[in-house]
CSV table of C-alpha atoms in Angstrom, one decimal:
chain,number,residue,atom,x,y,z
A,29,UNK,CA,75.5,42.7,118.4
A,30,UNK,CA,77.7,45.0,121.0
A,31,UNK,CA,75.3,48.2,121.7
A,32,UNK,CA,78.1,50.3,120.2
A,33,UNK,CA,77.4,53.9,118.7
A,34,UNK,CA,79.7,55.3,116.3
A,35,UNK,CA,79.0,57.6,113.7
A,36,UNK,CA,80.7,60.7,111.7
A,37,UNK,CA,79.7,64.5,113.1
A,38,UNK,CA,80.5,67.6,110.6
A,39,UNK,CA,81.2,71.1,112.4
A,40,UNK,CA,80.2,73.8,110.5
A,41,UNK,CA,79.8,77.7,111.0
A,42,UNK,CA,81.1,80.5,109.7
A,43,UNK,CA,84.9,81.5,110.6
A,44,UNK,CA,85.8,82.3,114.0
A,45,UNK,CA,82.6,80.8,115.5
A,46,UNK,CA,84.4,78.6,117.8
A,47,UNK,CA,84.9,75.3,115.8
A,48,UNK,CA,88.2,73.7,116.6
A,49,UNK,CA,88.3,75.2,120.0
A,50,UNK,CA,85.0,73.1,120.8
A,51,UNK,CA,86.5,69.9,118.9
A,52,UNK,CA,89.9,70.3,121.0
A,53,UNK,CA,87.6,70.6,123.9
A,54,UNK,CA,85.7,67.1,123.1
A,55,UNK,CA,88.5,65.2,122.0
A,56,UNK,CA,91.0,66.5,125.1
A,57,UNK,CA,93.9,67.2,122.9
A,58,UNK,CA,94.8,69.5,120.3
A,59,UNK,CA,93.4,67.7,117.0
A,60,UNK,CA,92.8,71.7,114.8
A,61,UNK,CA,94.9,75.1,115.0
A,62,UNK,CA,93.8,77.8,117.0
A,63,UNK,CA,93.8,81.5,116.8
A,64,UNK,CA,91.5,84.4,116.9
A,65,UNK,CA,91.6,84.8,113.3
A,66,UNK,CA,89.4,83.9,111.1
A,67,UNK,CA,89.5,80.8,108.2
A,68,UNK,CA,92.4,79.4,110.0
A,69,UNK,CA,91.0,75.8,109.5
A,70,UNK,CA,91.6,74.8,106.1
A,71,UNK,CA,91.4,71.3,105.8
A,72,UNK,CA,88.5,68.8,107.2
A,73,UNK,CA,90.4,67.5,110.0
A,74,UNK,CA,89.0,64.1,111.9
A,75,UNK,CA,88.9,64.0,115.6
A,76,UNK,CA,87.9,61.3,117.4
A,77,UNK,CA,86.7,60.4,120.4
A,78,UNK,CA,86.4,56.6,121.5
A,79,UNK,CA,84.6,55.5,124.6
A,80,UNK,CA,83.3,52.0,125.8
A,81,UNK,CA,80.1,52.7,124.3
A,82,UNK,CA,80.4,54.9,121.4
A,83,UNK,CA,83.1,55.9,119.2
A,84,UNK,CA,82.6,59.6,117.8
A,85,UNK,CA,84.5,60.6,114.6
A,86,UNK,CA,84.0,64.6,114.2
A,87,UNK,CA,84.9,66.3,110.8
A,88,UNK,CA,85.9,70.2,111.9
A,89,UNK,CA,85.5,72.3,109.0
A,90,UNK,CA,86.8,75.4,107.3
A,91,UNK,CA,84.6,78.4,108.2
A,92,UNK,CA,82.0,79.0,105.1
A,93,UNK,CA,82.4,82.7,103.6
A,94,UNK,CA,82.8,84.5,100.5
A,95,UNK,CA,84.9,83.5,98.8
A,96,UNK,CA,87.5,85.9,97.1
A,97,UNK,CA,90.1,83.1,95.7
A,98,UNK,CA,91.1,79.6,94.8
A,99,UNK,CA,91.6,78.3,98.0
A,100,UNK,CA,88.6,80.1,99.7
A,101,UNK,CA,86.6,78.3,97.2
A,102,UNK,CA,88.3,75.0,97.8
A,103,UNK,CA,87.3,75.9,101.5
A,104,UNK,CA,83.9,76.1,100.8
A,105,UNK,CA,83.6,73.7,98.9
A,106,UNK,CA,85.7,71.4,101.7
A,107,UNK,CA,82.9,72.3,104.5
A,108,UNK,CA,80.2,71.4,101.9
A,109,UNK,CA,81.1,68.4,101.2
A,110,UNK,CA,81.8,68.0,105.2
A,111,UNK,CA,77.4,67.9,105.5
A,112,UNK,CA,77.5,64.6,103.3
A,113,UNK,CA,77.3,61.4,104.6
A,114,UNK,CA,77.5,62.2,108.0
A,115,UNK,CA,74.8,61.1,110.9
A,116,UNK,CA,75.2,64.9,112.4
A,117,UNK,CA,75.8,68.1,111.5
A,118,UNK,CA,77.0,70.8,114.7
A,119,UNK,CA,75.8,73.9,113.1
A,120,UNK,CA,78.0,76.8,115.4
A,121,UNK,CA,77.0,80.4,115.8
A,122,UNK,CA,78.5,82.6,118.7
A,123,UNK,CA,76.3,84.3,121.1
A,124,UNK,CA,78.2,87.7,120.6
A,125,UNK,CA,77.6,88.1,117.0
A,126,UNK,CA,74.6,88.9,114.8
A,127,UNK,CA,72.9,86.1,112.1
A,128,UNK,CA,74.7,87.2,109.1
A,129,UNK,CA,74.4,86.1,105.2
A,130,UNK,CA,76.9,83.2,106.0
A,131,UNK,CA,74.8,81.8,108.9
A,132,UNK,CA,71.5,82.2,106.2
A,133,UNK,CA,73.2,80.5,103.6
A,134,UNK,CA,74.4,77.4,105.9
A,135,UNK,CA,70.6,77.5,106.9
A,136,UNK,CA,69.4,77.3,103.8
A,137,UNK,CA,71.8,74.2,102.8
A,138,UNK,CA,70.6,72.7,106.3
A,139,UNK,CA,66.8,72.9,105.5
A,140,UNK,CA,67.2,70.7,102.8
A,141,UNK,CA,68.8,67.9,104.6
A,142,UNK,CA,65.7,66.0,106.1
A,143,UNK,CA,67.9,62.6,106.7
A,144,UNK,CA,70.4,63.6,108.8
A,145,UNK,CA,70.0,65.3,112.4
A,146,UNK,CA,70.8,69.0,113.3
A,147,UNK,CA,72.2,70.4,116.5
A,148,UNK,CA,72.4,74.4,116.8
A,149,UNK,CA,75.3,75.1,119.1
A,150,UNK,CA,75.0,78.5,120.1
A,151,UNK,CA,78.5,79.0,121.5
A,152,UNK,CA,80.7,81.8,123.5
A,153,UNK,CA,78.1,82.1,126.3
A,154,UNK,CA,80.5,83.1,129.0
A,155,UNK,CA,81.5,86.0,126.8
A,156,UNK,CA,77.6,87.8,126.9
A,157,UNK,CA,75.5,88.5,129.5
A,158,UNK,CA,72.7,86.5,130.9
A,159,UNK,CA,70.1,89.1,129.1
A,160,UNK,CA,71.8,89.1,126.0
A,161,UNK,CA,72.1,85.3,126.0
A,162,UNK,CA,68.5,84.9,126.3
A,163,UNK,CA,68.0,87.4,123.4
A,164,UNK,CA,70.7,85.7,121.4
A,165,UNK,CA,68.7,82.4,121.8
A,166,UNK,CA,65.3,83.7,121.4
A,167,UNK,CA,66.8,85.3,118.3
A,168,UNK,CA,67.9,81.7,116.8
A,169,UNK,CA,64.8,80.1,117.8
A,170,UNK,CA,63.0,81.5,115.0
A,171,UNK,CA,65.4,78.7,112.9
A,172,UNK,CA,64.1,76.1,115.3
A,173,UNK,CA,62.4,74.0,112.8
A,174,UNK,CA,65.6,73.4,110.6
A,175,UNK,CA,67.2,71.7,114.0
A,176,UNK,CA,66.7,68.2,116.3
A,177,UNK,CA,68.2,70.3,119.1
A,178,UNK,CA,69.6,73.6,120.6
A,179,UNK,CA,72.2,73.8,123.0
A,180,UNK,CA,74.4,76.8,124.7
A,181,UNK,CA,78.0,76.1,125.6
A,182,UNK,CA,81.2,77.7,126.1
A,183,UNK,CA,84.1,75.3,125.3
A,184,UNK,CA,86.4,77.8,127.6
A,185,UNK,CA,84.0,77.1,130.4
A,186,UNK,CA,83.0,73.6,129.7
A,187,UNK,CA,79.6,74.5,129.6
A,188,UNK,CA,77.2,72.0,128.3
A,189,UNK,CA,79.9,70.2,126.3
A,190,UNK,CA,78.6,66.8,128.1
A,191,UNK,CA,75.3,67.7,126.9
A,192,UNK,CA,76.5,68.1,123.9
A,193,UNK,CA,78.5,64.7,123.7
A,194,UNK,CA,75.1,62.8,125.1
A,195,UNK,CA,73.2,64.2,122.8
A,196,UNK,CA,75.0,63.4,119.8
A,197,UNK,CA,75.5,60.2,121.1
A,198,UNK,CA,71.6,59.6,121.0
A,199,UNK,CA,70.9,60.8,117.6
A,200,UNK,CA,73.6,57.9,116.4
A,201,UNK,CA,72.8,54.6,115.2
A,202,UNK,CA,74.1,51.1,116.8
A,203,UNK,CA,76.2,49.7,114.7
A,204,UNK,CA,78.3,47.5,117.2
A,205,UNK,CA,81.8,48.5,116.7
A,206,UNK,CA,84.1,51.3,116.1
A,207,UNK,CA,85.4,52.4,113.3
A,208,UNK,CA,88.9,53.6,113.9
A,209,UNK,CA,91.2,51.9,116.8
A,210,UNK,CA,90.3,52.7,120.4
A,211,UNK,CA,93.2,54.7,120.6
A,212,UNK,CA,93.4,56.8,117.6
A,213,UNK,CA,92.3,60.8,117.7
A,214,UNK,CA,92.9,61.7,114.4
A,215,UNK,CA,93.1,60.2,111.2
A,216,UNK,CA,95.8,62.9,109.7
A,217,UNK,CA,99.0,61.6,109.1
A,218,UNK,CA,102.3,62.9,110.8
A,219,UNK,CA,103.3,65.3,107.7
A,220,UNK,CA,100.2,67.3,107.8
A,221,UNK,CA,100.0,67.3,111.8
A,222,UNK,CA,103.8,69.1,111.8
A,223,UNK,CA,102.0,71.4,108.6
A,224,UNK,CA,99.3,72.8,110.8
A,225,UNK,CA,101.5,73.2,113.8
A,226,UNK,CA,104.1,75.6,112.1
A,227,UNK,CA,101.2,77.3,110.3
A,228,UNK,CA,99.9,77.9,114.1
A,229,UNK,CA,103.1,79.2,115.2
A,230,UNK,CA,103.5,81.8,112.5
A,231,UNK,CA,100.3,83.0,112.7
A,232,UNK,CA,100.6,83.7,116.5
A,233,UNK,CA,103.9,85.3,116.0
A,234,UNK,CA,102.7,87.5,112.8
A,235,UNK,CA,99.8,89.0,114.5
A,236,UNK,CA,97.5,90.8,111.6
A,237,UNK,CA,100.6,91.6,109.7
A,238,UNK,CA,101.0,88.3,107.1
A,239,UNK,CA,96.9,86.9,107.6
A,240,UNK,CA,96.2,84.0,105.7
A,241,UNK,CA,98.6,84.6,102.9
A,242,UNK,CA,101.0,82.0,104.6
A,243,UNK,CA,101.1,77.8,103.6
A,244,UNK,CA,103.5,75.6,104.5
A,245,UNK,CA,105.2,72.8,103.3
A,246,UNK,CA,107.3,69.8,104.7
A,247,UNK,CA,110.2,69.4,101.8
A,248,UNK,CA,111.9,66.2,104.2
A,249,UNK,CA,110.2,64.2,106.8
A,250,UNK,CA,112.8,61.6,108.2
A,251,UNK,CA,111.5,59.4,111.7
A,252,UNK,CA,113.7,57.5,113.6
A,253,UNK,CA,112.5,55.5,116.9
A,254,UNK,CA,114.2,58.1,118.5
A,255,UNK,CA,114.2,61.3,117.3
A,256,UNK,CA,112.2,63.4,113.9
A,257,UNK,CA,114.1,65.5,111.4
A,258,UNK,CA,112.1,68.0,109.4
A,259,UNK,CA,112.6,70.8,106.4
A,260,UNK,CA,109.7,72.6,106.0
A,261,UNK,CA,108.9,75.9,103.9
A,262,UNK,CA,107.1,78.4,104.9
A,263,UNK,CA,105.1,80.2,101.8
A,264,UNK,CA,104.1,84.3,101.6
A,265,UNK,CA,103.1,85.6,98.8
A,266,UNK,CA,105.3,88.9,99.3
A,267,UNK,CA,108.6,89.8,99.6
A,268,UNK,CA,107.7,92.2,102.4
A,269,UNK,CA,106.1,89.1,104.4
A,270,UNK,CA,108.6,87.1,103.8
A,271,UNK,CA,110.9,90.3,105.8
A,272,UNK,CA,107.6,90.2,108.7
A,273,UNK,CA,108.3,86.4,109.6
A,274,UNK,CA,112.1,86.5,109.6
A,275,UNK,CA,111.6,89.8,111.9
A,276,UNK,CA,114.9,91.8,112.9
A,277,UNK,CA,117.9,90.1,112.9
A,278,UNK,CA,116.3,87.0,112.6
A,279,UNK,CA,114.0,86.9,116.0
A,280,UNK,CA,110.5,86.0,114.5
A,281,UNK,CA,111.5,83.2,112.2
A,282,UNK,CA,113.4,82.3,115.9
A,283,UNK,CA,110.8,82.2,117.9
A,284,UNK,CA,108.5,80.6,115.0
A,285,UNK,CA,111.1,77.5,114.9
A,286,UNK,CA,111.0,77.1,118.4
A,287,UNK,CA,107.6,77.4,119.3
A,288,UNK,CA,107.1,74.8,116.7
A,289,UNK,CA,109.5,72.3,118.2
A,290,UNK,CA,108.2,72.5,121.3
A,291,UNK,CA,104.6,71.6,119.7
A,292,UNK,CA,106.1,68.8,117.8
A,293,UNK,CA,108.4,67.4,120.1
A,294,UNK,CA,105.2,67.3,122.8
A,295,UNK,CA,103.4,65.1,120.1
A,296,UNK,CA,105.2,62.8,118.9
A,297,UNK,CA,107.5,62.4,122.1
A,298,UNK,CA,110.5,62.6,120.7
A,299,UNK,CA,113.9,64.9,120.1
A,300,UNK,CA,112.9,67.4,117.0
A,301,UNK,CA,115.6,68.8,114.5
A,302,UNK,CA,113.6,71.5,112.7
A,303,UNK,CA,114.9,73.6,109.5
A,304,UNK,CA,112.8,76.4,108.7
A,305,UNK,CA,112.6,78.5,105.3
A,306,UNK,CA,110.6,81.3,103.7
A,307,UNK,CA,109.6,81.6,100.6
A,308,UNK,CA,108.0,83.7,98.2
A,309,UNK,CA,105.5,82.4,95.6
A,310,UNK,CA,103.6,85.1,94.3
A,311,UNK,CA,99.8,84.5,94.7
A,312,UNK,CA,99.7,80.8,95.6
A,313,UNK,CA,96.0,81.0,96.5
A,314,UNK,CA,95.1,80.8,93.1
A,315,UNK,CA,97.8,78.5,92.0
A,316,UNK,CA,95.5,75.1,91.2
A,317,UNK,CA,98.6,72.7,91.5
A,318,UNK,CA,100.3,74.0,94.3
A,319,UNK,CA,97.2,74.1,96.7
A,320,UNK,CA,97.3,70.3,95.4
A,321,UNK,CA,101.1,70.2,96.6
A,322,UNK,CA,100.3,71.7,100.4
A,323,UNK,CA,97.7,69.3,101.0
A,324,UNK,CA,94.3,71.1,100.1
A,325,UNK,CA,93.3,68.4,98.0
A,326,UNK,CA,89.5,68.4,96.5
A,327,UNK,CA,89.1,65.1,96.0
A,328,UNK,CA,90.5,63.9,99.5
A,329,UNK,CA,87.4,64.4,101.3
C-alpha cells in the first residue's frame, strides 16, 4: 500500500472565531466567504488540500449559536452533524474573546466523542498581547483533557498553520490513496460557488444595515467554453432592504454586480454576463421549502 493519509477534518467554533479565514489559509484559495460578521458560513463547505503524501478534505462549518429561526437551526444542526464521521474535529476559539455558553456547549458535545481526535486552535494571536495570550491559553488549558492537542495560530500571520497541517496529518490514518482528484479544492458545484460569492459581495457592500436577512439564488446558469451567463436573485426579507442594496440611483446594487463579476470571472477564467435582482420574500428564514430551494439542504450533509 502507498503510505498515503487522507482523511475528513470538521471546523467548528462559534461565529466569527476565525473559521473560513483559517480554511482559505490552508487550502491557498478562497474555498468559504469572508467578512467580520458573524454566521456568514451557512453551508458545510469542503476544502481540500492534496499533497504527495496526504490528501486533507476539511468540512468548514456554520458558527454554533442560539438559535432564533429556521435557518439558524438548520445551522446548527449542519455543524453538528459536521463532528460525525470525521477523523478530526478543529475546535476554534479566538484569543481576544472570553469562553462563552457556545464554547461550553461545543465542549460538552466534544467530551463525549472518545473516537475521534481533538485539536483546540486557539486563534487571533497577533491581535492580543503576549501577556494576554498566555492568560488566554492558561485559561483553555483547564479543557485540556477534552483535546489530543493545543495550538496558537493566526491565519493573518501564518502562525503555526504548518503546525497545524502536520499535526493533523499525524492523527490520520493510512489508507493509501486520496479521495478526491489531486486537483480538486472543493467539492461544491459551480451554482453554489457563484451563490456564496454574490452573498459576499452584498454583505461587504451593506455594512450592518441588511445582516443576515439576505439569500441568494441563481434563477439561470448557462456555461459555454468561453464565457458564463448568470440570473441570480438576491432575497431580503424587507422592502426597506430591498431600497439599502439598490442604494441611490442604483450605486449599491452597481457595485454589488460588479464586485461579483470580478470574483467570478477570476474563478472560473472566463468572460461573466451577470443579471442581478432583488427581491422581497417576507421572512424566508423560517420558510421550510425555500431554505430547501437556496441550497441549505438538511439531508445534504
Amino acid at each position: 500500500m502507498n503510505k498515503i493519509k487522507s482523511g475528513f477534518i470538521s471546523i467548528v467554533g462559534r461565529p466569527n472565531v476565525g473559521k473560513s479565514t483559517l480554511l482559505n489559509k490552508i487550502i491557498g484559495h478562497k474555498i468559504s466567504i469572508v467578512t467580520n460578521k458573524a454566521q456568514t458560513t451557512r453551508n458545510n463547505i469542503r476544502g481540500i488540500l492534496t499533497e504527495k503524501e496526504y490528501q486533507l478534505i476539511f468540512v468548514d462549518t456554520p458558527g454554533i449559536h442560539t438559535s432564533k429561526n429556521q435557518i439558524d437551526r438548520f445551522m446548527n444542526s449542519s455543524a453538528m452533524r459536521s463532528m460525525k464521521e470525521v477523523d478530526v474535529v478543529v475546535f476554534m476559539a479566538p484569543a481576544d474573546e472570553t469562553i462563552g455558553k457556545n464554547d461550553l456547549f461545543i465542549l460538552n458535545e466534544l467530551s463525549k466523542k472518545n473516537d475521534i481526535k481533538k485539536i483546540l486552535v486557539i486563534s487571533k494571536a497577533d491581535v492580543v498581547s503576549k501577556e494576554k495570550l498566555f492568560l488566554k491559553a492558561t485559561e483553555w488549558n483547564t479543557y485540556e483533557k477534552i483535546f489530543d492537542e493545543i495550538i496558537i495560530t493566526s491565519s493573518t500571520e501564518n502562525i503555526n498553520i504548518d503546525k497545524l497541517i502536520e499535526t493533523i496529518v499525524g492523527f490520520l490514518p493510512e489508507t493509501g490513496h486520496y479521495f478526491y482528484d489531486e486537483d480538486s479544492i472543493t467539492d461544491q458545484p459551480n451554482r453554489f460557488a457563484i451563490r456564496e460569492i454574490i452573498r459576499e459581495s452584498v454583505l461587504l457592500k451593506a455594512g450592518q444595515e441588511v445582516p443576515h436577512s439576505v439569500a441568494i439564488l441563481v434563477d439561470e446558469l448557462e456555461e459555454t467554453e468561453d464565457e458564463i451567463n448568470i440570473v441570480a436573485s438576491i432575497i431580503v426579507e424587507r422592502k426597506s432592504q430591498k431600497g439599502i442594496i439598490i442604494g441611490h440611483q442604483g450605486k449599491k446594487i452597481s457595485d454589488i454586480k460588479y464586485k461579483s463579476r470580478k470574483q467570478i470571472r477570476e474563478l472560473f477564467e472566463k468572460d461573466v454576463n451577470l443579471e442581478l435582482f432583488v427581491k422581497v420574500q417576507e421572512n424566508w428564514r423560517n420558510s421550510a421549502s425555500l431554505i430547501k430551494k437556496m441550497g441549505y439542504d438538511k439531508d445534504k450533509y
